[in-house]
mmCIF file of C-alpha atoms in Angstrom:
data_model
loop_
_atom_site.group_PDB
_atom_site.id
_atom_site.type_symbol
_atom_site.label_atom_id
_atom_site.label_comp_id
_atom_site.label_asym_id
_atom_site.label_seq_id
_atom_site.Cartn_x
_atom_site.Cartn_y
_atom_site.Cartn_z
ATOM 1 C CA MET A 1 -27.604 -26.793 75.918
ATOM 2 C CA GLU A 2 -25.434 -29.632 74.765
ATOM 3 C CA GLY A 3 -23.601 -29.494 71.480
ATOM 4 C CA ARG A 4 -24.203 -25.866 70.529
ATOM 5 C CA GLN A 5 -21.280 -24.294 68.743
ATOM 6 C CA SER A 6 -19.235 -21.629 70.457
ATOM 7 C CA ASP A 7 -15.580 -20.740 70.878
ATOM 8 C CA ASP A 8 -15.457 -21.573 74.560
ATOM 9 C CA GLN A 9 -17.292 -24.720 75.531
ATOM 10 C CA LEU A 10 -17.647 -26.626 78.768
ATOM 11 C CA GLU A 11 -16.576 -30.231 78.388
ATOM 12 C CA LEU A 12 -17.825 -32.784 80.903
ATOM 13 C CA TYR A 13 -17.214 -36.488 80.396
ATOM 14 C CA GLY A 14 -16.934 -36.073 76.644
ATOM 15 C CA ARG A 15 -20.068 -33.922 76.303
ATOM 16 C CA THR A 16 -19.732 -30.300 75.278
ATOM 17 C CA PHE A 17 -21.927 -27.414 76.354
ATOM 18 C CA SER A 18 -22.035 -23.777 75.329
ATOM 19 C CA SER A 19 -23.493 -22.817 78.714
ATOM 20 C CA ARG A 20 -21.568 -23.053 81.974
ATOM 21 C CA LEU A 21 -24.629 -22.735 84.168
ATOM 22 C CA LEU A 22 -26.339 -25.811 85.600
ATOM 23 C CA LEU A 23 -29.848 -25.331 86.947
ATOM 24 C CA GLY A 24 -31.781 -27.180 89.629
ATOM 25 C CA THR A 25 -35.473 -27.827 89.109
ATOM 26 C CA ALA A 26 -36.768 -27.732 92.699
ATOM 27 C CA ARG A 27 -38.844 -25.233 94.651
ATOM 28 C CA TYR A 28 -40.261 -23.157 91.804
ATOM 29 C CA ALA A 29 -43.599 -21.431 92.285
ATOM 30 C CA SER A 30 -45.158 -23.366 89.409
ATOM 31 C CA PRO A 31 -44.215 -25.581 86.477
ATOM 32 C CA ALA A 32 -44.705 -22.581 84.177
ATOM 33 C CA VAL A 33 -42.194 -20.528 86.161
ATOM 34 C CA LEU A 34 -39.736 -23.415 86.010
ATOM 35 C CA ALA A 35 -40.154 -23.671 82.242
ATOM 36 C CA ASP A 36 -39.595 -19.928 81.807
ATOM 37 C CA ALA A 37 -36.592 -19.987 84.137
ATOM 38 C CA ILE A 38 -35.035 -22.810 82.123
ATOM 39 C CA ARG A 39 -35.487 -20.799 78.947
ATOM 40 C CA ALA A 40 -33.955 -17.712 80.570
ATOM 41 C CA ALA A 41 -31.000 -19.587 82.073
ATOM 42 C CA ASP A 42 -30.262 -21.687 78.979
ATOM 43 C CA PRO A 43 -28.439 -24.168 81.232
ATOM 44 C CA ALA A 44 -25.951 -26.857 80.273
ATOM 45 C CA MET A 45 -27.743 -29.393 82.449
ATOM 46 C CA LEU A 46 -30.841 -29.701 84.590
ATOM 47 C CA THR A 47 -30.640 -31.518 87.896
ATOM 48 C CA LEU A 48 -33.440 -33.861 88.865
ATOM 49 C CA SER A 49 -34.081 -36.282 91.668
ATOM 50 C CA LEU A 50 -36.091 -39.459 91.917
ATOM 51 C CA ARG A 51 -38.730 -40.192 94.480
ATOM 52 C CA ARG A 52 -41.243 -42.915 95.257
ATOM 53 C CA GLN A 53 -44.317 -42.662 93.117
ATOM 54 C CA VAL A 54 -47.612 -42.119 94.928
ATOM 55 C CA LEU A 55 -49.512 -44.940 93.293
ATOM 56 C CA GLY A 56 -52.951 -44.046 92.027
ATOM 57 C CA SER A 57 -52.349 -40.336 92.534
ATOM 58 C CA SER A 58 -52.981 -37.748 89.868
ATOM 59 C CA HIS A 59 -49.740 -36.072 91.021
ATOM 60 C CA SER A 60 -47.604 -38.716 89.420
ATOM 61 C CA GLY A 61 -44.957 -36.371 88.101
ATOM 62 C CA GLU A 62 -45.818 -36.990 84.466
ATOM 63 C CA SER A 63 -46.373 -33.308 83.715
ATOM 64 C CA PHE A 64 -43.118 -32.365 85.415
ATOM 65 C CA TRP A 65 -41.254 -34.928 83.359
ATOM 66 C CA ASP A 66 -42.965 -33.794 80.160
ATOM 67 C CA LEU A 67 -41.942 -30.213 80.913
ATOM 68 C CA VAL A 68 -38.322 -31.185 81.459
ATOM 69 C CA LYS A 69 -38.232 -33.353 78.355
ATOM 70 C CA GLU A 70 -39.589 -30.529 76.212
ATOM 71 C CA THR A 71 -36.627 -28.345 77.120
ATOM 72 C CA GLY A 72 -34.300 -30.834 75.463
ATOM 73 C CA GLY A 73 -31.764 -30.243 78.230
ATOM 74 C CA THR A 74 -29.259 -32.796 79.451
ATOM 75 C CA ILE A 75 -30.491 -34.465 82.622
ATOM 76 C CA LEU A 76 -28.218 -34.741 85.637
ATOM 77 C CA PRO A 77 -29.918 -36.967 88.231
ATOM 78 C CA ASN A 78 -28.873 -36.604 91.848
ATOM 79 C CA THR A 79 -28.751 -38.823 94.897
ATOM 80 C CA ALA A 80 -30.149 -36.125 97.176
ATOM 81 C CA GLY A 81 -31.100 -37.277 100.640
ATOM 82 C CA CYS A 82 -28.729 -40.234 100.726
ATOM 83 C CA CYS A 83 -26.666 -40.508 103.896
ATOM 84 C CA THR A 84 -24.656 -43.660 103.202
ATOM 85 C CA ALA A 85 -22.566 -44.906 100.294
ATOM 86 C CA SER A 86 -24.860 -47.914 99.937
ATOM 87 C CA GLU A 87 -27.981 -45.740 99.634
ATOM 88 C CA ALA A 88 -26.275 -43.474 97.140
ATOM 89 C CA VAL A 89 -25.137 -46.374 94.935
ATOM 90 C CA SER A 90 -28.626 -47.919 94.943
ATOM 91 C CA THR A 91 -30.186 -44.551 94.127
ATOM 92 C CA ALA A 92 -27.706 -43.937 91.316
ATOM 93 C CA CYS A 93 -28.541 -47.311 89.795
ATOM 94 C CA MET A 94 -32.234 -46.446 89.936
ATOM 95 C CA ALA A 95 -31.484 -43.080 88.326
ATOM 96 C CA ARG A 96 -29.608 -44.741 85.492
ATOM 97 C CA GLU A 97 -32.517 -47.088 84.852
ATOM 98 C CA LEU A 98 -35.034 -44.233 84.992
ATOM 99 C CA PHE A 99 -33.197 -41.545 83.032
ATOM 100 C CA GLN A 100 -31.056 -43.761 80.827
ATOM 101 C CA THR A 101 -27.910 -41.805 81.603
ATOM 102 C CA ASP A 102 -24.582 -42.660 83.215
ATOM 103 C CA LEU A 103 -24.292 -39.148 84.631
ATOM 104 C CA ILE A 104 -24.899 -38.849 88.360
ATOM 105 C CA LYS A 105 -24.560 -35.951 90.758
ATOM 106 C CA LEU A 106 -23.413 -37.839 93.802
ATOM 107 C CA GLU A 107 -24.580 -36.575 97.178
ATOM 108 C CA VAL A 108 -23.786 -38.387 100.408
ATOM 109 C CA ILE A 109 -24.813 -36.133 103.257
ATOM 110 C CA GLY A 110 -22.906 -36.352 106.526
ATOM 111 C CA ASP A 111 -24.586 -33.697 108.617
ATOM 112 C CA GLU A 112 -28.258 -32.793 108.791
ATOM 113 C CA THR A 113 -27.669 -29.250 109.984
ATOM 114 C CA ASN A 114 -25.447 -27.866 107.274
ATOM 115 C CA LEU A 115 -25.912 -30.666 104.721
ATOM 116 C CA GLN A 116 -22.166 -31.085 104.521
ATOM 117 C CA PRO A 117 -21.011 -34.057 102.469
ATOM 118 C CA ASP A 118 -19.751 -37.150 104.276
ATOM 119 C CA PRO A 119 -16.224 -37.406 102.843
ATOM 120 C CA TYR A 120 -15.780 -41.076 103.719
ATOM 121 C CA GLY A 121 -19.097 -42.206 102.256
ATOM 122 C CA LEU A 122 -18.600 -39.941 99.261
ATOM 123 C CA VAL A 123 -15.268 -41.462 98.259
ATOM 124 C CA GLU A 124 -16.575 -45.002 98.857
ATOM 125 C CA ALA A 125 -19.670 -44.382 96.718
ATOM 126 C CA ALA A 126 -17.710 -42.569 93.993
ATOM 127 C CA ALA A 127 -15.247 -45.445 93.634
ATOM 128 C CA GLU A 128 -18.052 -48.001 93.389
ATOM 129 C CA LEU A 129 -20.036 -45.955 90.871
ATOM 130 C CA VAL A 130 -17.003 -45.350 88.670
ATOM 131 C CA ARG A 131 -16.368 -49.104 88.785
ATOM 132 C CA ARG A 132 -19.944 -49.600 87.561
ATOM 133 C CA GLY A 133 -19.409 -47.251 84.634
ATOM 134 C CA PHE A 134 -21.036 -44.100 85.992
ATOM 135 C CA GLN A 135 -19.828 -40.597 85.161
ATOM 136 C CA VAL A 136 -19.737 -39.167 88.646
ATOM 137 C CA LEU A 137 -20.049 -35.521 89.643
ATOM 138 C CA PRO A 138 -19.593 -35.553 93.430
ATOM 139 C CA TYR A 139 -20.927 -32.775 95.620
ATOM 140 C CA CYS A 140 -17.967 -32.130 97.917
ATOM 141 C CA THR A 141 -16.223 -29.449 99.928
ATOM 142 C CA GLU A 142 -13.108 -27.557 98.889
ATOM 143 C CA ASP A 143 -10.974 -29.842 101.091
ATOM 144 C CA TRP A 144 -7.933 -30.685 98.985
ATOM 145 C CA VAL A 145 -7.363 -34.206 100.308
ATOM 146 C CA LEU A 146 -11.013 -35.142 99.774
ATOM 147 C CA CYS A 147 -10.882 -33.759 96.240
ATOM 148 C CA ARG A 148 -7.699 -35.674 95.541
ATOM 149 C CA ARG A 149 -9.276 -38.912 96.774
ATOM 150 C CA LEU A 150 -12.280 -38.311 94.521
ATOM 151 C CA MET A 151 -9.998 -37.728 91.543
ATOM 152 C CA ASP A 152 -8.078 -40.900 92.452
ATOM 153 C CA ALA A 153 -11.423 -42.735 92.469
ATOM 154 C CA GLY A 154 -11.934 -41.703 88.854
ATOM 155 C CA CYS A 155 -14.045 -38.547 89.094
ATOM 156 C CA GLU A 156 -13.251 -36.185 86.210
ATOM 157 C CA VAL A 157 -15.576 -33.517 87.557
ATOM 158 C CA LEU A 158 -15.897 -32.212 91.122
ATOM 159 C CA MET A 159 -18.623 -30.043 92.582
ATOM 160 C CA PRO A 160 -17.231 -28.185 95.593
ATOM 161 C CA TRP A 161 -19.673 -26.182 97.648
ATOM 162 C CA ALA A 162 -19.487 -22.439 98.090
ATOM 163 C CA ALA A 163 -21.515 -22.705 101.301
ATOM 164 C CA PRO A 164 -24.103 -25.112 102.733
ATOM 165 C CA ILE A 165 -26.953 -26.049 100.393
ATOM 166 C CA GLY A 166 -29.732 -23.493 100.221
ATOM 167 C CA THR A 167 -28.021 -20.828 102.330
ATOM 168 C CA GLY A 168 -27.176 -18.397 99.535
ATOM 169 C CA GLN A 169 -24.175 -17.167 101.510
ATOM 170 C CA GLY A 170 -21.772 -17.223 98.587
ATOM 171 C CA PRO A 171 -18.188 -18.477 98.845
ATOM 172 C CA ARG A 172 -17.401 -18.914 102.553
ATOM 173 C CA ASN A 173 -13.811 -19.951 101.939
ATOM 174 C CA PRO A 174 -12.574 -18.057 98.889
ATOM 175 C CA ARG A 175 -8.949 -18.839 99.615
ATOM 176 C CA GLY A 176 -9.635 -22.576 99.870
ATOM 177 C CA LEU A 177 -11.628 -22.578 96.662
ATOM 178 C CA ARG A 178 -8.942 -20.673 94.779
ATOM 179 C CA GLU A 179 -6.254 -23.002 96.097
ATOM 180 C CA LEU A 180 -8.302 -25.962 94.887
ATOM 181 C CA ARG A 181 -8.533 -24.374 91.450
ATOM 182 C CA GLU A 182 -4.790 -23.790 91.373
ATOM 183 C CA ARG A 183 -3.888 -27.291 92.574
ATOM 184 C CA ALA A 184 -6.295 -29.103 90.268
ATOM 185 C CA PRO A 185 -5.984 -27.153 87.027
ATOM 186 C CA LYS A 186 -7.163 -29.976 84.779
ATOM 187 C CA VAL A 187 -10.137 -31.364 86.667
ATOM 188 C CA ARG A 188 -13.490 -29.772 85.873
ATOM 189 C CA LEU A 189 -14.748 -27.837 88.883
ATOM 190 C CA ILE A 190 -18.394 -26.809 89.132
ATOM 191 C CA VAL A 191 -19.249 -24.728 92.188
ATOM 192 C CA ASP A 192 -22.428 -26.238 93.508
ATOM 193 C CA ALA A 193 -24.150 -25.251 96.707
ATOM 194 C CA GLY A 194 -24.535 -21.990 98.592
ATOM 195 C CA ILE A 195 -24.469 -19.554 95.698
ATOM 196 C CA GLY A 196 -26.972 -16.769 96.405
ATOM 197 C CA LEU A 197 -26.319 -14.006 93.898
ATOM 198 C CA PRO A 198 -25.168 -13.650 90.319
ATOM 199 C CA SER A 199 -22.143 -11.787 91.698
ATOM 200 C CA HIS A 200 -21.161 -14.943 93.613
ATOM 201 C CA ALA A 201 -21.385 -16.943 90.413
ATOM 202 C CA CYS A 202 -19.443 -14.305 88.525
ATOM 203 C CA GLU A 203 -16.747 -14.243 91.189
ATOM 204 C CA VAL A 204 -16.039 -17.978 91.176
ATOM 205 C CA MET A 205 -16.029 -17.978 87.385
ATOM 206 C CA GLU A 206 -13.474 -15.150 87.478
ATOM 207 C CA TRP A 207 -11.328 -17.450 89.630
ATOM 208 C CA GLY A 208 -11.321 -20.002 86.836
ATOM 209 C CA PHE A 209 -14.026 -22.418 87.923
ATOM 210 C CA ASP A 210 -15.601 -24.235 85.012
ATOM 211 C CA GLY A 211 -19.226 -23.760 85.893
ATOM 212 C CA VAL A 212 -21.844 -23.057 88.540
ATOM 213 C CA LEU A 213 -24.905 -24.964 89.655
ATOM 214 C CA VAL A 214 -27.744 -22.964 91.200
ATOM 215 C CA ASN A 215 -31.244 -23.815 92.314
ATOM 216 C CA THR A 216 -32.591 -22.025 95.379
ATOM 217 C CA ALA A 217 -31.082 -18.665 94.437
ATOM 218 C CA VAL A 218 -33.174 -18.749 91.283
ATOM 219 C CA SER A 219 -36.299 -20.588 92.367
ATOM 220 C CA CYS A 220 -36.754 -18.583 95.582
ATOM 221 C CA ALA A 221 -36.137 -15.153 94.033
ATOM 222 C CA LEU A 222 -39.156 -12.873 93.812
ATOM 223 C CA ASP A 223 -38.877 -13.161 90.046
ATOM 224 C CA ALA A 224 -37.260 -16.492 89.295
ATOM 225 C CA VAL A 225 -37.197 -15.936 85.559
ATOM 226 C CA LYS A 226 -35.348 -12.617 85.795
ATOM 227 C CA MET A 227 -32.952 -14.144 88.301
ATOM 228 C CA ALA A 228 -32.286 -17.075 85.997
ATOM 229 C CA ALA A 229 -31.306 -14.610 83.270
ATOM 230 C CA ALA A 230 -29.180 -12.657 85.737
ATOM 231 C CA PHE A 231 -27.288 -15.812 86.695
ATOM 232 C CA ALA A 232 -26.732 -16.669 83.049
ATOM 233 C CA ASN A 233 -25.236 -13.205 82.545
ATOM 234 C CA GLY A 234 -23.172 -13.465 85.730
ATOM 235 C CA VAL A 235 -21.650 -16.764 84.693
ATOM 236 C CA ARG A 236 -20.893 -15.479 81.198
ATOM 237 C CA ALA A 237 -19.311 -12.296 82.574
ATOM 238 C CA GLY A 238 -17.153 -14.196 85.032
ATOM 239 C CA ARG A 239 -15.976 -16.633 82.412
ATOM 240 C CA ALA A 240 -15.187 -13.833 79.971
ATOM 241 C CA ALA A 241 -13.215 -12.008 82.665
ATOM 242 C CA PHE A 242 -11.242 -15.150 83.504
ATOM 243 C CA LEU A 243 -10.374 -15.688 79.855
ATOM 244 C CA ALA A 244 -9.440 -12.023 79.506
ATOM 245 C CA GLY A 245 -6.833 -12.360 82.260
ATOM 246 C CA PRO A 246 -7.602 -10.048 85.186
ATOM 247 C CA MET A 247 -4.975 -7.537 86.309
ATOM 248 C CA ILE A 248 -2.932 -8.211 89.434
ATOM 249 C CA PRO A 249 -4.094 -6.066 92.377
ATOM 250 C CA ARG A 250 -1.552 -3.531 93.732
ATOM 251 C CA ASP A 251 -1.119 -2.034 97.169
ATOM 252 C CA ALA A 252 -0.532 1.560 96.013
ATOM 253 C CA GLY A 253 -2.544 3.715 93.683
ATOM 254 C CA VAL A 254 -1.288 4.072 90.132
ATOM 255 C CA PRO A 255 -2.713 6.810 87.894
ATOM 256 C CA SER A 256 -4.481 5.390 84.922
ATOM 257 C CA THR A 257 -4.219 8.689 83.016
ATOM 258 C CA PRO A 258 -0.787 9.349 81.484
ATOM 259 C CA GLU A 259 1.320 11.931 83.401
ATOM 260 C CA ILE A 260 3.256 13.237 80.408
ATOM 261 C CA GLY A 261 1.949 16.573 79.096
ATOM 262 C CA ARG A 262 -0.311 17.205 82.071
ATOM 263 C CA PRO A 263 -1.307 20.931 82.194
ATOM 264 C CA PHE A 264 -1.153 23.060 85.357
ATOM 265 C CA ALA A 265 1.518 20.844 86.802
ATOM 266 C CA SER A 266 2.742 23.515 89.248
ATOM 267 C CA ALA A 267 -0.741 24.092 90.756
ATOM 268 C CA SER A 268 -1.139 20.432 91.334
ATOM 269 C CA LEU A 269 2.263 20.290 92.972
ATOM 270 C CA ARG A 270 1.278 23.127 95.346
ATOM 271 C CA LEU A 271 -1.865 21.248 96.302
ATOM 272 C CA SER A 272 0.243 18.231 97.017
ATOM 273 C CA MET A 273 2.615 20.321 99.187
ATOM 274 C CA ASP A 274 -0.295 21.901 101.125
ATOM 275 C CA HIS A 275 -1.320 18.424 102.182
ATOM 276 C CA GLY A 276 2.208 17.630 103.258
ATOM 277 C CA THR A 277 2.704 14.822 100.806
ATOM 278 C CA ASP A 278 5.737 16.280 99.086
ATOM 279 C CA THR A 279 8.404 17.069 101.748
ATOM 280 C CA SER A 280 11.246 17.434 99.256
ATOM 281 C CA SER A 281 10.358 21.098 98.439
ATOM 282 C CA PHE A 282 10.075 22.518 101.978
ATOM 283 C CA HIS A 283 13.721 23.300 102.566
ATOM 284 C CA MET B 1 -48.684 -63.171 100.895
ATOM 285 C CA PHE B 2 -47.558 -59.684 101.835
ATOM 286 C CA VAL B 3 -45.089 -57.402 100.112
ATOM 287 C CA ILE B 4 -44.031 -53.832 100.836
ATOM 288 C CA VAL B 5 -44.564 -51.450 97.911
ATOM 289 C CA ASN B 6 -43.253 -47.919 98.392
ATOM 290 C CA GLY B 7 -43.395 -48.376 102.126
ATOM 291 C CA GLN B 8 -46.994 -49.667 102.164
ATOM 292 C CA THR B 9 -48.010 -53.265 102.847
ATOM 293 C CA HIS B 10 -49.835 -54.936 99.973
ATOM 294 C CA SER B 11 -51.593 -58.269 100.124
ATOM 295 C CA LEU B 12 -51.237 -60.475 97.075
ATOM 296 C CA THR B 13 -53.493 -63.481 96.559
ATOM 297 C CA GLU B 14 -50.803 -65.637 95.077
ATOM 298 C CA PRO B 15 -47.132 -65.546 94.187
ATOM 299 C CA GLN B 16 -46.632 -63.529 91.056
ATOM 300 C CA THR B 17 -44.122 -61.782 88.879
ATOM 301 C CA LEU B 18 -43.112 -58.170 89.104
ATOM 302 C CA GLY B 19 -44.692 -57.663 85.687
ATOM 303 C CA ALA B 20 -48.063 -58.843 87.016
ATOM 304 C CA LEU B 21 -47.765 -56.604 90.070
ATOM 305 C CA LEU B 22 -47.011 -53.593 87.891
ATOM 306 C CA ARG B 23 -50.025 -54.297 85.712
ATOM 307 C CA LEU B 24 -52.104 -54.374 88.884
ATOM 308 C CA LEU B 25 -50.705 -51.121 90.263
ATOM 309 C CA SER B 26 -50.451 -49.267 86.928
ATOM 310 C CA PRO B 27 -47.727 -46.790 87.869
ATOM 311 C CA ALA B 28 -47.491 -43.735 85.642
ATOM 312 C CA ALA B 29 -44.624 -43.729 83.155
ATOM 313 C CA PRO B 30 -41.776 -43.131 83.323
ATOM 314 C CA PHE B 31 -40.811 -45.226 86.324
ATOM 315 C CA ALA B 32 -38.092 -47.556 87.490
ATOM 316 C CA VAL B 33 -38.360 -50.414 89.955
ATOM 317 C CA ALA B 34 -36.127 -51.910 92.609
ATOM 318 C CA ARG B 35 -36.739 -55.221 94.368
ATOM 319 C CA ASN B 36 -35.042 -55.402 97.732
ATOM 320 C CA ARG B 37 -32.972 -52.331 96.735
ATOM 321 C CA GLU B 38 -31.696 -53.948 93.547
ATOM 322 C CA VAL B 39 -32.736 -52.366 90.255
ATOM 323 C CA VAL B 40 -34.816 -54.604 88.028
ATOM 324 C CA GLN B 41 -34.149 -53.932 84.359
ATOM 325 C CA ARG B 42 -37.185 -53.026 82.313
ATOM 326 C CA GLY B 43 -36.928 -56.163 80.214
ATOM 327 C CA ALA B 44 -36.787 -58.446 83.243
ATOM 328 C CA TYR B 45 -40.112 -57.617 84.897
ATOM 329 C CA GLU B 46 -41.841 -60.792 83.713
ATOM 330 C CA GLU B 47 -39.022 -63.047 84.889
ATOM 331 C CA CYS B 48 -38.729 -61.405 88.299
ATOM 332 C CA ARG B 49 -40.585 -63.558 90.856
ATOM 333 C CA ILE B 50 -41.858 -61.736 93.906
ATOM 334 C CA GLU B 51 -41.338 -63.527 97.210
ATOM 335 C CA PRO B 52 -43.243 -62.974 100.468
ATOM 336 C CA GLY B 53 -41.844 -60.017 102.381
ATOM 337 C CA ASP B 54 -40.139 -58.477 99.359
ATOM 338 C CA THR B 55 -39.658 -54.738 99.302
ATOM 339 C CA ILE B 56 -40.594 -53.087 96.018
ATOM 340 C CA ASP B 57 -39.756 -49.471 95.245
ATOM 341 C CA ILE B 58 -41.373 -47.765 92.267
ATOM 342 C CA ILE B 59 -39.804 -44.387 91.606
ATOM 343 C CA HIS B 60 -40.333 -41.580 89.138
ATOM 344 C CA PRO B 61 -38.640 -38.296 88.165
ATOM 345 C CA ALA B 62 -38.953 -35.466 90.661
ATOM 346 C CA ALA B 63 -37.651 -31.951 91.022
ATOM 347 C CA GLY B 64 -34.165 -31.728 92.442
ATOM 348 C CA GLY B 65 -31.220 -29.445 92.929
#
């Protein structure tokens, strides 16, 4: 959670976090499972939405809100379901009033089938929200020009998808994501949608992404709590590997064991000759 | 007069403030309110006059990804 001391912290809009995992709060089997999953994931932020209250209903959302508050986690409201810039700006303003935070995960959906962001509406909404003092985290694709426009609009953090929301496919365009990371080394990049496995999260963290947001991959696992812990480990492992500096892949095999002083060298050479790999000794 | 609250038509006996309407409806806390898609600050409920045909949205926290 926010403010905990560690050597390597995630910094987003002036807030620091020891965790690089962001967790969604939707589609859990029960509030108790959600609470346990939050504890297991130890996320930097929790994403929430806002919906019309069913007046007079006992399902008012109070218990859900109490549960989230008790975790002490930083709230990241979203504009999920918005399809125009105008809707997204209105929803963000409502979120700020409700949650008393300037943070907003900006979603402007452009396609109902794959829930792809609408790049035009996204940039328009981001610019307006930044002008109004919001700290905007836009859900976007890995498209470089779109990301550049969002940065130009004042976004310090981008949330490129790995794959369409809720698919769990993992990174569909690894090359594009890695190019984005290379071309925008200073902007914070949180991989948002489409992550299905801890290995996906680990992989993008190895590429140097700053964090990962998951929801469905955790909440729809057979054991959401164990999966939440697995994602926390995956993100930590990937980050540690990135910081450690991975080796550069090679085309040919290179023995890891030193050659000098190897016993039975002649027998090994004969074996090599039998397989025709050493032609220099035939003649 | 009639107003739309969370998509449902409500009949009000007389013009009133948003504060009075909220006391009538008693939404569960926490909530935020928009009148005709514009957020009404918490401290401005009593000054906010509701007009016939207004659209009122009362929202609360919900699960999200």
